[in-house]
Every structure is written in C-alpha cells, then in structure tokens.
mmCIF file of C-alpha atoms in Angstrom:
data_model
loop_
_atom_site.group_PDB
_atom_site.id
_atom_site.type_symbol
_atom_site.label_atom_id
_atom_site.label_comp_id
_atom_site.label_asym_id
_atom_site.label_seq_id
_atom_site.Cartn_x
_atom_site.Cartn_y
_atom_site.Cartn_z
ATOM 1 C CA UNK A 284 14.980 308.706 44.739
ATOM 2 C CA UNK A 285 16.025 311.520 42.433
ATOM 3 C CA UNK A 286 18.543 312.799 44.971
ATOM 4 C CA UNK A 287 20.044 309.321 45.378
ATOM 5 C CA UNK A 288 20.360 308.920 41.601
ATOM 6 C CA UNK A 289 22.037 312.305 41.321
ATOM 7 C CA UNK A 290 24.471 311.397 44.111
ATOM 8 C CA UNK A 291 25.336 308.083 42.412
ATOM 9 C CA UNK A 292 25.766 309.832 39.050
ATOM 10 C CA UNK A 293 28.037 312.431 40.643
ATOM 11 C CA UNK A 294 30.101 309.740 42.344
ATOM 12 C CA UNK A 295 30.500 307.867 39.065
ATOM 13 C CA UNK A 296 31.527 311.051 37.254
ATOM 14 C CA UNK A 297 33.997 311.875 40.033
ATOM 15 C CA UNK A 298 35.498 308.379 39.792
ATOM 16 C CA UNK A 299 36.086 308.638 36.033
ATOM 17 C CA UNK A 300 37.554 312.123 36.477
ATOM 18 C CA UNK A 301 39.941 310.624 39.041
ATOM 19 C CA UNK A 302 40.873 307.942 36.514
ATOM 20 C CA UNK A 303 41.560 310.607 33.879
ATOM 21 C CA UNK A 304 43.598 312.703 36.308
ATOM 22 C CA UNK A 305 45.744 309.687 37.200
ATOM 23 C CA UNK A 306 46.095 308.688 33.547
ATOM 24 C CA UNK A 307 47.380 312.160 32.661
ATOM 25 C CA UNK A 308 50.220 311.817 35.153
ATOM 26 C CA UNK A 309 51.603 308.843 33.185
ATOM 27 C CA UNK A 310 53.550 310.698 30.495
ATOM 28 C CA UNK A 311 54.252 307.628 28.398
ATOM 29 C CA UNK A 312 50.572 306.628 28.384
ATOM 30 C CA UNK A 313 49.470 310.129 27.422
ATOM 31 C CA UNK A 314 51.991 310.331 24.571
ATOM 32 C CA UNK A 315 51.018 306.820 23.472
ATOM 33 C CA UNK A 316 47.316 307.722 23.452
ATOM 34 C CA UNK A 317 47.920 310.871 21.410
ATOM 35 C CA UNK A 318 50.168 309.014 18.953
ATOM 36 C CA UNK A 319 47.738 306.111 18.540
ATOM 37 C CA UNK A 320 44.816 308.494 18.010
ATOM 38 C CA UNK A 321 46.794 310.399 15.363
ATOM 39 C CA UNK A 322 47.805 307.118 13.730
ATOM 40 C CA UNK A 323 44.177 305.988 13.525
ATOM 41 C CA UNK A 324 43.088 309.350 12.091
ATOM 42 C CA UNK A 325 45.871 309.355 9.478
ATOM 43 C CA UNK A 326 45.269 305.746 8.459
ATOM 44 C CA UNK A 327 41.482 305.962 8.140
ATOM 45 C CA UNK A 328 41.095 309.574 6.960
ATOM 46 C CA UNK A 329 44.318 309.801 4.954
ATOM 47 C CA UNK A 330 42.918 308.094 1.813
ATOM 48 C CA UNK A 331 40.356 310.905 1.520
ATOM 49 C CA UNK A 332 43.241 313.373 1.244
ATOM 50 C CA UNK A 333 45.842 311.201 -0.489
ATOM 51 C CA UNK A 334 43.662 309.917 -3.304
ATOM 52 C CA UNK A 335 46.206 307.812 -5.208
ATOM 53 C CA UNK A 336 44.917 304.265 -5.608
ATOM 54 C CA UNK A 337 47.045 301.750 -3.724
ATOM 55 C CA UNK A 338 46.427 299.211 -6.512
ATOM 56 C CA UNK A 339 47.344 301.533 -9.403
ATOM 57 C CA UNK A 340 50.512 300.373 -11.163
ATOM 58 C CA UNK A 341 52.865 302.366 -13.364
ATOM 59 C CA UNK A 342 55.670 300.480 -15.093
ATOM 60 C CA UNK A 343 57.490 303.753 -15.801
ATOM 61 C CA UNK A 344 57.538 304.734 -12.129
ATOM 62 C CA UNK A 345 58.988 301.568 -10.617
ATOM 63 C CA UNK A 346 61.284 301.727 -7.579
ATOM 64 C CA UNK A 347 61.253 305.518 -7.327
ATOM 65 C CA UNK A 348 62.856 307.117 -4.248
ATOM 66 C CA UNK A 349 60.780 309.289 -1.877
ATOM 67 C CA UNK A 350 59.656 312.550 -3.488
ATOM 68 C CA UNK A 351 56.857 315.109 -3.278
ATOM 69 C CA UNK A 352 54.799 313.088 -5.735
ATOM 70 C CA UNK A 353 55.444 309.831 -3.860
ATOM 71 C CA UNK A 354 56.453 310.606 -0.230
ATOM 72 C CA UNK A 355 57.463 306.986 0.476
ATOM 73 C CA UNK A 356 58.531 306.156 -3.078
ATOM 74 C CA UNK A 357 57.079 303.378 -5.241
ATOM 75 C CA UNK A 358 57.426 299.609 -5.236
ATOM 76 C CA UNK A 359 58.662 297.180 -7.875
ATOM 77 C CA UNK A 360 55.551 297.561 -10.062
ATOM 78 C CA UNK A 361 55.085 301.290 -9.618
ATOM 79 C CA UNK A 362 52.479 301.384 -6.852
ATOM 80 C CA UNK A 363 52.571 304.336 -4.460
ATOM 81 C CA UNK A 364 54.060 303.049 -1.207
ATOM 82 C CA UNK A 365 52.419 305.719 0.953
ATOM 83 C CA UNK A 366 48.969 304.705 -0.310
ATOM 84 C CA UNK A 367 49.847 301.095 0.424
ATOM 85 C CA UNK A 368 50.957 302.018 3.939
ATOM 86 C CA UNK A 369 47.612 303.732 4.554
ATOM 87 C CA UNK A 370 45.643 300.742 3.259
ATOM 88 C CA UNK A 371 47.887 298.336 5.141
ATOM 89 C CA UNK A 372 47.354 300.312 8.345
ATOM 90 C CA UNK A 373 43.591 300.129 7.924
ATOM 91 C CA UNK A 374 43.759 296.361 7.595
ATOM 92 C CA UNK A 375 46.227 295.790 10.430
ATOM 93 C CA UNK A 376 44.367 298.042 12.886
ATOM 94 C CA UNK A 377 40.982 296.615 11.876
ATOM 95 C CA UNK A 378 42.275 293.082 12.460
ATOM 96 C CA UNK A 379 43.760 294.138 15.807
ATOM 97 C CA UNK A 380 40.562 295.757 17.070
ATOM 98 C CA UNK A 381 38.211 293.031 15.798
ATOM 99 C CA UNK A 382 40.366 290.189 17.153
ATOM 100 C CA UNK A 383 40.710 292.012 20.484
ATOM 101 C CA UNK A 384 36.914 292.322 20.804
ATOM 102 C CA UNK A 385 36.447 288.631 20.053
ATOM 103 C CA UNK A 386 39.136 287.491 22.498
ATOM 104 C CA UNK A 387 37.790 289.902 25.122
ATOM 105 C CA UNK A 388 34.301 288.431 24.743
ATOM 106 C CA UNK A 389 35.512 284.842 25.136
ATOM 107 C CA UNK A 390 37.907 285.691 27.961
ATOM 108 C CA UNK A 391 35.350 287.672 29.935
ATOM 109 C CA UNK A 392 32.656 285.020 29.434
ATOM 110 C CA UNK A 393 34.890 282.159 30.550
ATOM 111 C CA UNK A 394 36.368 284.160 33.443
ATOM 112 C CA UNK A 395 33.023 285.312 34.822
ATOM 113 C CA UNK A 396 31.360 281.896 34.508
ATOM 114 C CA UNK A 397 34.371 280.096 36.025
ATOM 115 C CA UNK A 398 34.642 282.546 38.916
ATOM 116 C CA UNK A 399 30.938 282.750 39.710
ATOM 117 C CA UNK A 400 29.835 279.127 39.239
ATOM 118 C CA UNK A 401 32.070 276.958 41.396
ATOM 119 C CA UNK A 402 30.987 273.687 39.765
ATOM 120 C CA UNK A 403 32.195 274.925 36.360
ATOM 121 C CA UNK A 404 35.432 276.451 37.622
ATOM 122 C CA UNK A 405 37.571 273.340 37.377
ATOM 123 C CA UNK A 406 36.344 272.361 33.906
ATOM 124 C CA UNK A 407 36.774 275.837 32.406
ATOM 125 C CA UNK A 408 40.182 276.411 33.968
ATOM 126 C CA UNK A 409 41.485 273.068 32.701
ATOM 127 C CA UNK A 410 40.150 274.036 29.275
ATOM 128 C CA UNK A 411 42.016 277.342 29.604
ATOM 129 C CA UNK A 412 45.202 275.544 30.653
ATOM 130 C CA UNK A 413 44.854 273.310 27.599
ATOM 131 C CA UNK A 414 44.828 276.336 25.291
ATOM 132 C CA UNK A 415 47.753 277.877 27.158
ATOM 133 C CA UNK A 416 49.768 274.688 26.640
ATOM 134 C CA UNK A 417 49.217 274.641 22.876
ATOM 135 C CA UNK A 418 51.996 275.975 20.597
ATOM 136 C CA UNK A 419 50.042 278.896 19.209
ATOM 137 C CA UNK A 420 52.015 279.800 16.087
ATOM 138 C CA UNK A 421 52.020 276.249 14.612
ATOM 139 C CA UNK A 422 48.332 275.954 15.556
ATOM 140 C CA UNK A 423 47.569 279.228 13.762
ATOM 141 C CA UNK A 424 49.415 278.070 10.659
ATOM 142 C CA UNK A 425 47.556 274.743 10.567
ATOM 143 C CA UNK A 426 44.117 276.338 11.039
ATOM 144 C CA UNK A 427 44.751 278.947 8.345
ATOM 145 C CA UNK A 428 45.997 276.339 5.862
ATOM 146 C CA UNK A 429 42.923 274.152 6.525
ATOM 147 C CA UNK A 430 40.220 276.837 6.306
ATOM 148 C CA UNK A 431 41.744 279.464 4.000
ATOM 149 C CA UNK A 432 40.440 278.104 0.701
ATOM 150 C CA UNK A 433 36.867 277.300 1.896
ATOM 151 C CA UNK A 434 36.449 280.795 3.373
ATOM 152 C CA UNK A 435 37.902 282.415 0.271
ATOM 153 C CA UNK A 436 35.328 280.571 -1.824
ATOM 154 C CA UNK A 437 32.482 281.500 0.524
ATOM 155 C CA UNK A 438 33.241 285.170 1.237
ATOM 156 C CA UNK A 439 35.833 286.221 -1.348
ATOM 157 C CA UNK A 440 39.631 286.358 -1.072
ATOM 158 C CA UNK A 441 39.834 289.488 1.109
ATOM 159 C CA UNK A 442 36.766 289.134 3.347
ATOM 160 C CA UNK A 443 37.321 285.412 3.848
ATOM 161 C CA UNK A 444 40.922 285.849 4.955
ATOM 162 C CA UNK A 445 39.939 288.784 7.199
ATOM 163 C CA UNK A 446 37.282 286.697 8.963
ATOM 164 C CA UNK A 447 39.633 283.720 9.282
ATOM 165 C CA UNK A 448 42.525 285.724 10.756
ATOM 166 C CA UNK A 449 40.271 287.618 13.184
ATOM 167 C CA UNK A 450 38.603 284.416 14.409
ATOM 168 C CA UNK A 451 41.875 282.493 14.658
ATOM 169 C CA UNK A 452 43.621 285.243 16.629
ATOM 170 C CA UNK A 453 40.546 285.838 18.787
ATOM 171 C CA UNK A 454 40.040 282.218 19.829
ATOM 172 C CA UNK A 455 43.728 281.732 20.648
ATOM 173 C CA UNK A 456 44.339 284.853 22.755
ATOM 174 C CA UNK A 457 41.540 284.936 25.349
ATOM 175 C CA UNK A 458 43.203 282.841 28.058
ATOM 176 C CA UNK A 459 45.025 285.574 30.007
ATOM 177 C CA UNK A 460 41.866 287.687 30.161
ATOM 178 C CA UNK A 461 39.889 284.700 31.437
ATOM 179 C CA UNK A 462 42.340 284.001 34.259
ATOM 180 C CA UNK A 463 42.514 287.640 35.342
ATOM 181 C CA UNK A 464 38.730 288.096 35.284
ATOM 182 C CA UNK A 465 38.191 284.820 37.148
ATOM 183 C CA UNK A 466 40.501 285.932 39.963
ATOM 184 C CA UNK A 467 38.658 289.232 40.354
ATOM 185 C CA UNK A 468 35.252 287.525 40.308
ATOM 186 C CA UNK A 469 36.357 285.076 43.028
ATOM 187 C CA UNK A 470 37.306 288.029 45.217
ATOM 188 C CA UNK A 471 34.113 289.959 44.442
ATOM 189 C CA UNK A 472 31.891 287.019 45.396
ATOM 190 C CA UNK A 473 32.899 287.467 49.019
ATOM 191 C CA UNK A 474 32.281 291.221 49.123
ATOM 192 C CA UNK A 475 29.483 292.572 51.315
ATOM 193 C CA UNK A 476 27.403 294.118 48.526
ATOM 194 C CA UNK A 477 27.355 290.823 46.597
ATOM 195 C CA UNK A 478 26.386 288.845 49.698
ATOM 196 C CA UNK A 479 23.654 291.385 50.437
ATOM 197 C CA UNK A 480 22.295 291.155 46.900
ATOM 198 C CA UNK A 481 22.324 287.373 47.104
ATOM 199 C CA UNK A 482 20.511 287.431 50.453
ATOM 200 C CA UNK A 483 17.522 289.244 48.937
ATOM 201 C CA UNK A 484 17.247 286.689 46.121
ATOM 202 C CA UNK A 485 18.858 288.535 43.216
ATOM 203 C CA UNK A 486 18.968 286.204 40.170
ATOM 204 C CA UNK A 487 22.397 285.062 39.046
ATOM 205 C CA UNK A 488 22.249 286.738 35.635
ATOM 206 C CA UNK A 489 21.198 290.042 37.178
ATOM 207 C CA UNK A 490 23.905 289.659 39.831
ATOM 208 C CA UNK A 491 26.560 289.174 37.167
ATOM 209 C CA UNK A 492 25.387 292.002 34.921
ATOM 210 C CA UNK A 493 24.739 294.583 37.654
ATOM 211 C CA UNK A 494 27.271 293.786 40.391
ATOM 212 C CA UNK A 495 30.061 291.606 38.971
ATOM 213 C CA UNK A 496 30.798 292.891 35.460
ATOM 214 C CA UNK A 497 30.978 296.617 36.353
ATOM 215 C CA UNK A 498 33.556 295.815 39.017
ATOM 216 C CA UNK A 499 35.816 293.801 36.714
ATOM 217 C CA UNK A 500 35.828 296.513 34.069
ATOM 218 C CA UNK A 501 39.330 297.651 34.996
ATOM 219 C CA UNK A 502 41.227 294.449 34.064
ATOM 220 C CA UNK A 503 39.025 294.047 31.003
ATOM 221 C CA UNK A 504 40.010 297.500 29.704
ATOM 222 C CA UNK A 505 43.691 296.817 30.306
ATOM 223 C CA UNK A 506 43.392 293.447 28.551
ATOM 224 C CA UNK A 507 41.683 295.192 25.646
ATOM 225 C CA UNK A 508 44.619 297.508 25.004
ATOM 226 C CA UNK A 509 47.157 294.705 25.280
ATOM 227 C CA UNK A 510 44.965 292.516 23.076
ATOM 228 C CA UNK A 511 45.159 295.031 20.224
ATOM 229 C CA UNK A 512 48.951 294.976 20.374
ATOM 230 C CA UNK A 513 49.046 291.175 20.461
ATOM 231 C CA UNK A 514 46.658 290.893 17.514
ATOM 232 C CA UNK A 515 48.655 293.360 15.392
ATOM 233 C CA UNK A 516 51.882 291.448 16.047
ATOM 234 C CA UNK A 517 50.243 288.086 15.322
ATOM 235 C CA UNK A 518 48.686 289.295 12.067
ATOM 236 C CA UNK A 519 52.008 290.814 11.007
ATOM 237 C CA UNK A 520 53.787 287.530 11.754
ATOM 238 C CA UNK A 521 51.267 285.541 9.716
ATOM 239 C CA UNK A 522 51.480 287.983 6.808
ATOM 240 C CA UNK A 523 55.275 287.957 7.005
ATOM 241 C CA UNK A 524 55.194 284.167 6.715
ATOM 242 C CA UNK A 525 53.017 284.487 3.604
ATOM 243 C CA UNK A 526 49.884 282.986 5.208
ATOM 244 C CA UNK A 527 47.934 286.177 5.753
ATOM 245 C CA UNK A 528 46.197 288.336 3.193
ATOM 246 C CA UNK A 529 46.799 287.963 -0.566
ATOM 247 C CA UNK A 530 49.895 289.581 -2.011
ATOM 248 C CA UNK A 531 47.840 292.269 -3.766
ATOM 249 C CA UNK A 532 46.069 293.263 -0.514
ATOM 250 C CA UNK A 533 48.532 295.175 1.681
ATOM 251 C CA UNK A 534 48.963 294.952 5.424
ATOM 252 C CA UNK A 535 51.983 296.186 7.331
ATOM 253 C CA UNK A 536 53.200 292.620 7.763
ATOM 254 C CA UNK A 537 52.656 291.834 4.088
ATOM 255 C CA UNK A 538 54.517 294.987 3.008
ATOM 256 C CA UNK A 539 57.368 293.960 5.283
ATOM 257 C CA UNK A 540 57.426 290.481 3.733
ATOM 258 C CA UNK A 541 57.358 291.806 0.159
ATOM 259 C CA UNK A 542 60.193 294.258 0.886
ATOM 260 C CA UNK A 543 62.711 291.852 2.405
ATOM 261 C CA UNK A 544 64.145 290.983 -1.035
ATOM 262 C CA UNK A 545 64.950 294.665 -1.555
ATOM 263 C CA UNK A 546 66.447 295.367 1.845
ATOM 264 C CA UNK A 547 69.836 296.476 0.571
ATOM 265 C CA UNK A 548 68.605 298.493 -2.408
ATOM 266 C CA UNK A 549 65.537 300.103 -0.786
ATOM 267 C CA UNK A 550 65.795 299.817 3.018
ATOM 268 C CA UNK A 551 62.985 302.331 3.597
ATOM 269 C CA UNK A 552 60.467 299.769 2.361
ATOM 270 C CA UNK A 553 61.370 297.534 5.304
ATOM 271 C CA UNK A 554 61.910 300.314 7.834
ATOM 272 C CA UNK A 555 58.560 302.074 7.267
ATOM 273 C CA UNK A 556 56.142 299.155 7.853
ATOM 274 C CA UNK A 557 58.387 297.797 10.623
ATOM 275 C CA UNK A 558 58.384 301.193 12.301
ATOM 276 C CA UNK A 559 54.604 301.473 11.958
ATOM 277 C CA UNK A 560 54.116 298.077 13.626
ATOM 278 C CA UNK A 561 56.616 298.818 16.400
ATOM 279 C CA UNK A 562 55.313 302.282 17.242
ATOM 280 C CA UNK A 563 51.645 301.274 17.182
ATOM 281 C CA UNK A 564 52.305 298.299 19.481
ATOM 282 C CA UNK A 565 54.509 300.405 21.760
ATOM 283 C CA UNK A 566 51.891 303.148 22.049
ATOM 284 C CA UNK A 567 49.146 300.620 22.848
ATOM 285 C CA UNK A 568 51.324 299.000 25.512
ATOM 286 C CA UNK A 569 51.948 302.385 27.121
ATOM 287 C CA UNK A 570 48.204 303.067 27.086
ATOM 288 C CA UNK A 571 47.671 299.743 28.835
ATOM 289 C CA UNK A 572 50.233 300.629 31.501
ATOM 290 C CA UNK A 573 48.572 303.988 32.064
ATOM 291 C CA UNK A 574 45.105 302.453 32.329
ATOM 292 C CA UNK A 575 46.352 299.813 34.751
ATOM 293 C CA UNK A 576 47.726 302.495 37.078
ATOM 294 C CA UNK A 577 44.762 304.841 36.625
ATOM 295 C CA UNK A 578 42.171 302.137 37.331
ATOM 296 C CA UNK A 579 43.997 300.859 40.435
ATOM 297 C CA UNK A 580 42.241 302.489 43.408
ATOM 298 C CA UNK A 581 45.317 302.032 45.601
ATOM 299 C CA UNK A 582 47.390 304.198 43.272
ATOM 300 C CA UNK A 583 44.551 306.625 42.476
ATOM 301 C CA UNK A 584 43.941 307.282 46.145
ATOM 302 C CA UNK A 585 47.480 308.478 46.879
#
C-alpha cells in the first residue's frame, strides 16, 4: 500500500509540474502573474512602508503636483493620493477576491448538483437561465439601494457596504461557472472510474468529493481568475456611479469618480486609478488564459 501511495503522490506531483511547465511557456500569463503578485504585495504591504494616513487632511497642501513628499500629489482637501491608492487597492482587491470565492462556491455547487443529479438538472438550469436573463447592473443598483442603509446600521458604514457589495456581486456572477462545471460533470459521469466506483456502492457524497470535484478543478481555477477581474470591474462601476463605498473610504472606482471633476486640471488623478483597474484586470485575464492552456491535457501533452 505504501508503494501505491508513493506512486500516486509522484504522479500527482508530476502532473502539477507539467502544469507549471506549460504555464511558463505562456509569456503573457507569466508576466501577468508576476505583475499581479507585485501589485498585491505593494497594496497590502505598502502602508507599512508609506505610513502617511490616507484620511489625514492638510488644507495648506491641497492639489499639490507629484513630488518626493507626495509621489502622486494630493487631492482637493490635502490627502496624500498615493496613500489613498494603496487603501483603495486593498479594498478593490479584497472585494474582488471575496466576491470571486462566493460566486465560485455557488457556481460549483449548482453545477455539480445539476450535472450529477439528473432530476434536479432541469430545475437548476432554468434557475441559472433566469439569472442570466436578468439585467445585472440595474439589479445591482436596486439591491444596493434597498439594503444599503439596513446593513450600514447593523455592521457600520464600511463593513456593511463591504458585505453588501461582496454578496451582491457574488450572487449575480456564478452562472457561467455553474454551466461550465455542469458540462464537465455530465461528461465525467460516463467515465469508467466513476462507473466502477458506482458499481461497488460508493455513496453519492463520497463520489462527488473524491471523484467528481478533483476532476473539475481545472475549469473552477480558470473561473476563479476571471471572477476576480469581473468583481473588480463591477465594484469599480458601482463606486463610479456613487453607490459603492462612502466618499471618505477610497476604492479605485471611488477615486476615479471623485477625480472626474478635475480631469482637465489634474488628469493624473483619473489616469492612476483607471490604470490600476485596467492593469490588474488585464493581468488576471492573462493568468486565466495561461491556466486554461496549462490545465488542458490536450495542450499539455504536446
């Protein structure tokens, strides 16, 4: 038994090394991964180095241009724009990752249940089609306007809005993951190892956890990377429309919204958060492309 376990462990390690070797050949994905990792490190570790408070105001230092003291300048009430960009990045990335995890959970759950249990397939897929047919942006705006004040009262202005935006984005972006996972589960149900496990009386839950889920990991990982990008864009759009976080709590979308009135006088205030959003989403999309190719056994086997 020990030899068999060692062989299986070696095969698994060899498979993941093959995935890494294929991922490295995708130059855009590799550059995107390095950039996104650096962005995360700068955003979350930067405040320990750049200790200026993003909320600190200075009426005498309003609208300053970029300098050594303020690399990105200051805003209309004298707050350091670089510190705000760091805090805004923390919020935007945290929303993106949390909303992605929530949508991934719902999408995987619905996809696996619909693909494995035939009697539930039609109901769950029609439910998925219903969500796909909804106009998402107006729906998001309505939900936020309805639940914003109660959640602010219950959890505070910042935590309440964070929970609301994460939940709203998560429950409105799981449909593509569900359809992809369902298709893979339908194919896996007819594979020999699943039929063999079923023939010896393997319980359904154990079948799903041991044989189905590990084999649909590839599309789930790709959906995860694309989900982060989608969540960042959605949060930025909501903040740009003024329905995201409070005005004194920066996100990249909120900074972009607050800077539009000063586009001609101080264009860097619009360019910097817009560039941060664009580059982070672009890098995540490249990572998703690289993972899709690396996890495809047909491409990896060439």
